[in-house]
Amino acid sequence: FTQMFEVRKRKWDNYSSGEELFGLSVTQYPELEKTEKELALLDRLYGLFTSVLTTIDGYADILWTEVVSDMDAMTEQVTQFQAQCRKLPKSLRDWQAYEDCRRKIDEFLEMLPFIQALTDQSMRDRHWKALQEIVGIKLNLREDEFKLADLLDANILPHADDIEDLTSGAVKEAQVETKLAQIAEEWEDLNFNFTEFKNKGNVLLEPATTGELIERLEDSQMSLGSMATNRYSAPFKTGVQDWIVKLATVGDIIEMWLVVQNMWVYMEA
């Protein structure tokens, strides 16, 4: 249609130039003038729509492993598209192309928070399995094949609440996992310190460091007790219970050791 108008526009310009050359009144073509303005507006709309389609469809081809690094750029670009769409004249808003363009932008921006949440390092294989059950689609999660398009085509928006619960749960589970790993690391490096007693050598538990160790023991037991009642500890239930038993055993042994030690010191005195 634009090419057809350009042909008529050239004829219009030629006729106007000829009329001016011979001193004639320049003939007005109101319909052509109106069409020219409409085409200029439509060019803005379809130019934006083409850019939106090209850009967002291009994002779909990004490998999932690269989505994290591209997230900010995608958000910024599509937000700019949204601003440009809102600035289009009201006269264009009755066009289907405007509605399609606006919907394409809004749906992508609506999906971005969920995409970003799914890129979090807290997401484990069990969470991706749960996601597939939620959306009812089998995803190919191979790093060299899994693309953003797979999620865009998975129709995740109708399952927004379930996916939000899944991703927030993954973050909280990761916090439990981290705390449990910290407890394991802390107790792996702890040692008993001994002090000398008379001429018997270093045979007594050193009071200050032993007191600190008991405080750490109580702190760890409180943390583990909290984990045991936390719904997000379910994937680590066995590990939590193992550490509860281990530290309970350590506490019992230290308590008995100190009782025997005190009795022995009393008898030696």
GROMACS .gro file of C-alpha atoms in nm:
model
  269
    1PHE     CA    1   0.000   0.000   0.000
    2THR     CA    2   0.288   0.236   0.078
    3GLN     CA    3   0.436   0.177  -0.268
    4MET     CA    4   0.102   0.256  -0.429
    5PHE     CA    5   0.085   0.579  -0.234
    6GLU     CA    6   0.442   0.673  -0.330
    7VAL     CA    7   0.345   0.648  -0.699
    8ARG     CA    8   0.051   0.881  -0.643
    9LYS     CA    9   0.262   1.110  -0.426
   10ARG     CA   10   0.514   1.156  -0.706
   11LYS     CA   11   0.233   1.240  -0.947
   12TRP     CA   12   0.088   1.481  -0.691
   13ASP     CA   13   0.424   1.654  -0.651
   14ASN     CA   14   0.471   1.673  -1.030
   15TYR     CA   15   0.123   1.824  -1.084
   16SER     CA   16   0.179   2.076  -0.805
   17SER     CA   17   0.518   2.176  -0.948
   18GLY     CA   18   0.365   2.221  -1.295
   19GLU     CA   19   0.081   2.436  -1.161
   20GLU     CA   20   0.327   2.655  -0.973
   21LEU     CA   21   0.546   2.684  -1.284
   22PHE     CA   22   0.258   2.820  -1.495
   23GLY     CA   23   0.121   3.041  -1.220
   24LEU     CA   24  -0.188   2.830  -1.167
   25SER     CA   25  -0.362   2.768  -0.839
   26VAL     CA   26  -0.222   2.456  -0.681
   27THR     CA   27  -0.488   2.188  -0.665
   28GLN     CA   28  -0.547   2.045  -0.319
   29TYR     CA   29  -0.587   1.672  -0.267
   30PRO     CA   30  -0.728   1.640   0.087
   31GLU     CA   31  -0.769   1.264   0.062
   32LEU     CA   32  -0.406   1.220  -0.034
   33GLU     CA   33  -0.297   1.452   0.247
   34LYS     CA   34  -0.506   1.252   0.495
   35THR     CA   35  -0.363   0.926   0.361
   36GLU     CA   36  -0.009   1.060   0.392
   37LYS     CA   37  -0.062   1.143   0.761
   38GLU     CA   38  -0.224   0.807   0.827
   39LEU     CA   39   0.061   0.622   0.659
   40ALA     CA   40   0.316   0.814   0.866
   41LEU     CA   41   0.134   0.707   1.184
   42LEU     CA   42   0.097   0.349   1.067
   43ASP     CA   43   0.465   0.341   0.979
   44ARG     CA   44   0.542   0.425   1.346
   45LEU     CA   45   0.309   0.150   1.465
   46TYR     CA   46   0.424  -0.123   1.229
   47GLY     CA   47   0.787  -0.018   1.263
   48LEU     CA   48   0.761  -0.065   1.640
   49PHE     CA   49   0.563  -0.388   1.604
   50THR     CA   50   0.825  -0.531   1.369
   51SER     CA   51   1.105  -0.442   1.613
   52VAL     CA   52   0.911  -0.596   1.901
   53LEU     CA   53   0.850  -0.921   1.714
   54THR     CA   54   1.209  -0.946   1.589
   55THR     CA   55   1.359  -0.872   1.930
   56ILE     CA   56   1.138  -1.090   2.150
   57ASP     CA   57   1.140  -1.380   1.906
   58GLY     CA   58   1.516  -1.340   1.896
   59TYR     CA   59   1.533  -1.370   2.275
   60ALA     CA   60   1.351  -1.701   2.248
   61ASP     CA   61   1.655  -1.853   2.075
   62ILE     CA   62   1.889  -1.776   2.367
   63LEU     CA   63   2.025  -2.079   2.552
   64TRP     CA   64   1.903  -2.096   2.911
   65THR     CA   65   2.261  -2.091   3.038
   66GLU     CA   66   2.298  -1.742   2.887
   67VAL     CA   67   1.967  -1.600   3.005
   68VAL     CA   68   2.106  -1.479   3.339
   69SER     CA   69   2.367  -1.255   3.176
   70ASP     CA   70   2.112  -1.121   2.926
   71MET     CA   71   1.831  -1.060   3.175
   72ASP     CA   72   1.901  -0.691   3.243
   73ALA     CA   73   1.942  -0.609   2.874
   74MET     CA   74   1.617  -0.787   2.786
   75THR     CA   75   1.427  -0.606   3.062
   76GLU     CA   76   1.562  -0.267   2.958
   77GLN     CA   77   1.490  -0.317   2.588
   78VAL     CA   78   1.132  -0.444   2.628
   79THR     CA   79   1.057  -0.172   2.885
   80GLN     CA   80   1.164   0.081   2.621
   81PHE     CA   81   0.926  -0.085   2.375
   82GLN     CA   82   0.647  -0.051   2.629
   83ALA     CA   83   0.718   0.322   2.670
   84GLN     CA   84   0.721   0.372   2.291
   85CYS     CA   85   0.393   0.183   2.256
   86ARG     CA   86   0.227   0.400   2.519
   87LYS     CA   87   0.340   0.715   2.339
   88LEU     CA   88   0.172   0.616   2.012
   89PRO     CA   89  -0.122   0.844   1.917
   90LYS     CA   90  -0.464   0.743   2.046
   91SER     CA   91  -0.588   0.723   1.688
   92LEU     CA   92  -0.377   0.408   1.643
   93ARG     CA   93  -0.517   0.224   1.942
   94ASP     CA   94  -0.816   0.090   1.753
   95TRP     CA   95  -0.587  -0.096   1.515
   96GLN     CA   96  -0.544  -0.469   1.578
   97ALA     CA   97  -0.171  -0.432   1.522
   98TYR     CA   98  -0.153  -0.195   1.819
   99GLU     CA   99  -0.337  -0.440   2.042
  100ASP     CA  100  -0.116  -0.728   1.926
  101CYS     CA  101   0.200  -0.523   1.981
  102ARG     CA  102   0.091  -0.412   2.329
  103ARG     CA  103  -0.003  -0.768   2.427
  104LYS     CA  104   0.329  -0.910   2.302
  105ILE     CA  105   0.519  -0.656   2.513
  106ASP     CA  106   0.304  -0.690   2.825
  107GLU     CA  107   0.307  -1.069   2.824
  108PHE     CA  108   0.686  -1.081   2.793
  109LEU     CA  109   0.730  -0.828   3.075
  110GLU     CA  110   0.484  -1.024   3.285
  111MET     CA  111   0.688  -1.340   3.233
  112LEU     CA  112   1.026  -1.182   3.308
  113PRO     CA  113   0.999  -1.199   3.691
  114PHE     CA  114   0.921  -1.571   3.669
  115ILE     CA  115   1.205  -1.627   3.421
  116GLN     CA  116   1.443  -1.444   3.652
  117ALA     CA  117   1.326  -1.647   3.952
  118LEU     CA  118   1.382  -1.969   3.758
  119THR     CA  119   1.741  -1.865   3.681
  120ASP     CA  120   1.823  -1.851   4.052
  121GLN     CA  121   2.102  -2.083   4.164
  122SER     CA  122   1.867  -2.232   4.423
  123MET     CA  123   1.681  -2.420   4.148
  124ARG     CA  124   1.765  -2.790   4.165
  125ASP     CA  125   1.664  -3.088   3.950
  126ARG     CA  126   1.372  -3.159   4.184
  127HIS     CA  127   1.237  -2.808   4.126
  128TRP     CA  128   1.257  -2.841   3.748
  129LYS     CA  129   1.076  -3.173   3.774
  130ALA     CA  130   0.805  -3.004   3.981
  131LEU     CA  131   0.783  -2.722   3.726
  132GLN     CA  132   0.721  -2.970   3.446
  133GLU     CA  133   0.444  -3.129   3.651
  134ILE     CA  134   0.286  -2.786   3.710
  135VAL     CA  135   0.279  -2.682   3.344
  136GLY     CA  136   0.217  -3.034   3.215
  137ILE     CA  137   0.502  -3.020   2.964
  138LYS     CA  138   0.821  -3.225   2.936
  139LEU     CA  139   1.125  -2.998   2.904
  140ASN     CA  140   1.459  -3.093   2.751
  141LEU     CA  141   1.694  -2.955   3.018
  142ARG     CA  142   2.023  -3.035   2.843
  143GLU     CA  143   2.246  -2.728   2.871
  144ASP     CA  144   2.326  -2.723   2.500
  145GLU     CA  145   1.959  -2.750   2.396
  146PHE     CA  146   1.738  -2.590   2.661
  147LYS     CA  147   1.639  -2.242   2.540
  148LEU     CA  148   1.426  -1.955   2.663
  149ALA     CA  149   1.176  -2.049   2.392
  150ASP     CA  150   1.102  -2.371   2.580
  151LEU     CA  151   0.975  -2.170   2.876
  152LEU     CA  152   0.800  -1.908   2.663
  153ASP     CA  153   0.610  -2.190   2.494
  154ALA     CA  154   0.530  -2.365   2.823
  155ASN     CA  155   0.235  -2.135   2.900
  156ILE     CA  156   0.359  -2.055   3.251
  157LEU     CA  157   0.146  -1.745   3.320
  158PRO     CA  158  -0.173  -1.939   3.403
  159HIS     CA  159   0.034  -2.121   3.667
  160ALA     CA  160   0.190  -1.803   3.810
  161ASP     CA  161   0.093  -1.867   4.173
  162ASP     CA  162   0.223  -2.225   4.172
  163ILE     CA  163   0.548  -2.122   4.005
  164GLU     CA  164   0.596  -1.836   4.252
  165ASP     CA  165   0.551  -2.083   4.540
  166LEU     CA  166   0.799  -2.318   4.372
  167THR     CA  167   1.073  -2.058   4.320
  168SER     CA  168   1.035  -1.895   4.662
  169GLY     CA  169   1.042  -2.242   4.816
  170ALA     CA  170   1.361  -2.322   4.626
  171VAL     CA  171   1.528  -2.013   4.774
  172LYS     CA  172   1.424  -2.109   5.128
  173GLU     CA  173   1.536  -2.468   5.077
  174ALA     CA  174   1.874  -2.337   4.960
  175GLN     CA  175   1.901  -2.135   5.282
  176VAL     CA  176   1.842  -2.452   5.485
  177GLU     CA  177   2.095  -2.640   5.271
  178THR     CA  178   2.354  -2.368   5.325
  179LYS     CA  179   2.299  -2.359   5.702
  180LEU     CA  180   2.326  -2.738   5.725
  181ALA     CA  181   2.651  -2.730   5.527
  182GLN     CA  182   2.785  -2.457   5.760
  183ILE     CA  183   2.711  -2.673   6.064
  184ALA     CA  184   2.888  -2.970   5.904
  185GLU     CA  185   3.190  -2.755   5.814
  186GLU     CA  186   3.206  -2.597   6.159
  187TRP     CA  187   3.206  -2.929   6.347
  188GLU     CA  188   3.454  -3.088   6.110
  189ASP     CA  189   3.724  -2.845   6.224
  190LEU     CA  190   3.651  -2.836   6.599
  191ASN     CA  191   3.894  -3.000   6.837
  192PHE     CA  192   3.918  -3.056   7.211
  193ASN     CA  193   4.188  -2.859   7.392
  194PHE     CA  194   4.358  -3.003   7.698
  195THR     CA  195   4.544  -2.855   7.991
  196GLU     CA  196   4.807  -3.000   8.223
  197PHE     CA  197   4.717  -3.142   8.562
  198LYS     CA  198   4.995  -3.182   8.817
  199ASN     CA  199   5.254  -3.415   8.667
  200LYS     CA  200   5.001  -3.617   8.470
  201GLY     CA  201   5.046  -3.421   8.147
  202ASN     CA  202   4.773  -3.260   7.933
  203VAL     CA  203   4.484  -3.473   8.052
  204LEU     CA  204   4.208  -3.225   8.147
  205LEU     CA  205   3.967  -3.056   7.913
  206GLU     CA  206   4.061  -2.688   7.901
  207PRO     CA  207   3.772  -2.502   8.073
  208ALA     CA  208   3.747  -2.190   7.854
  209THR     CA  209   3.759  -2.359   7.515
  210THR     CA  210   3.536  -2.642   7.634
  211GLY     CA  211   3.281  -2.385   7.750
  212GLU     CA  212   3.293  -2.221   7.406
  213LEU     CA  213   3.248  -2.560   7.241
  214ILE     CA  214   2.940  -2.630   7.455
  215GLU     CA  215   2.794  -2.291   7.354
  216ARG     CA  216   2.850  -2.376   6.987
  217LEU     CA  217   2.692  -2.715   7.047
  218GLU     CA  218   2.381  -2.553   7.194
  219ASP     CA  219   2.361  -2.301   6.907
  220SER     CA  220   2.390  -2.577   6.647
  221GLN     CA  221   2.128  -2.787   6.823
  222MET     CA  222   1.888  -2.491   6.829
  223SER     CA  223   1.943  -2.436   6.455
  224LEU     CA  224   1.888  -2.804   6.381
  225GLY     CA  225   1.575  -2.809   6.596
  226SER     CA  226   1.440  -2.516   6.394
  227MET     CA  227   1.526  -2.694   6.069
  228ALA     CA  228   1.351  -3.011   6.185
  229THR     CA  229   1.019  -2.824   6.209
  230ASN     CA  230   1.072  -2.619   5.894
  231ARG     CA  231   0.866  -2.737   5.594
  232TYR     CA  232   1.149  -2.632   5.361
  233SER     CA  233   1.386  -2.878   5.528
  234ALA     CA  234   1.202  -3.174   5.379
  235PRO     CA  235   1.467  -3.249   5.110
  236PHE     CA  236   1.734  -3.256   5.384
  237LYS     CA  237   1.535  -3.440   5.650
  238THR     CA  238   1.783  -3.729   5.670
  239GLY     CA  239   2.083  -3.497   5.698
  240VAL     CA  240   1.916  -3.285   5.966
  241GLN     CA  241   1.821  -3.591   6.172
  242ASP     CA  242   2.172  -3.734   6.137
  243TRP     CA  243   2.324  -3.416   6.276
  244ILE     CA  244   2.071  -3.395   6.557
  245VAL     CA  245   2.174  -3.746   6.666
  246LYS     CA  246   2.547  -3.675   6.623
  247LEU     CA  247   2.541  -3.356   6.828
  248ALA     CA  248   2.318  -3.511   7.092
  249THR     CA  249   2.579  -3.788   7.126
  250VAL     CA  250   2.858  -3.529   7.146
  251GLY     CA  251   2.669  -3.343   7.418
  252ASP     CA  252   2.612  -3.660   7.621
  253ILE     CA  253   2.978  -3.762   7.592
  254ILE     CA  254   3.105  -3.416   7.699
  255GLU     CA  255   2.866  -3.412   7.993
  256MET     CA  256   2.977  -3.757   8.113
  257TRP     CA  257   3.342  -3.669   8.047
  258LEU     CA  258   3.320  -3.359   8.266
  259VAL     CA  259   3.146  -3.551   8.544
  260VAL     CA  260   3.419  -3.820   8.542
  261GLN     CA  261   3.692  -3.556   8.510
  262ASN     CA  262   3.564  -3.362   8.811
  263MET     CA  263   3.540  -3.679   9.020
  264TRP     CA  264   3.894  -3.779   8.922
  265VAL     CA  265   4.035  -3.432   9.003
  266TYR     CA  266   3.861  -3.444   9.341
  267MET     CA  267   4.008  -3.786   9.417
  268GLU     CA  268   4.357  -3.679   9.303
  269ALA     CA  269   4.338  -3.373   9.527
   0.00000   0.00000   0.00000
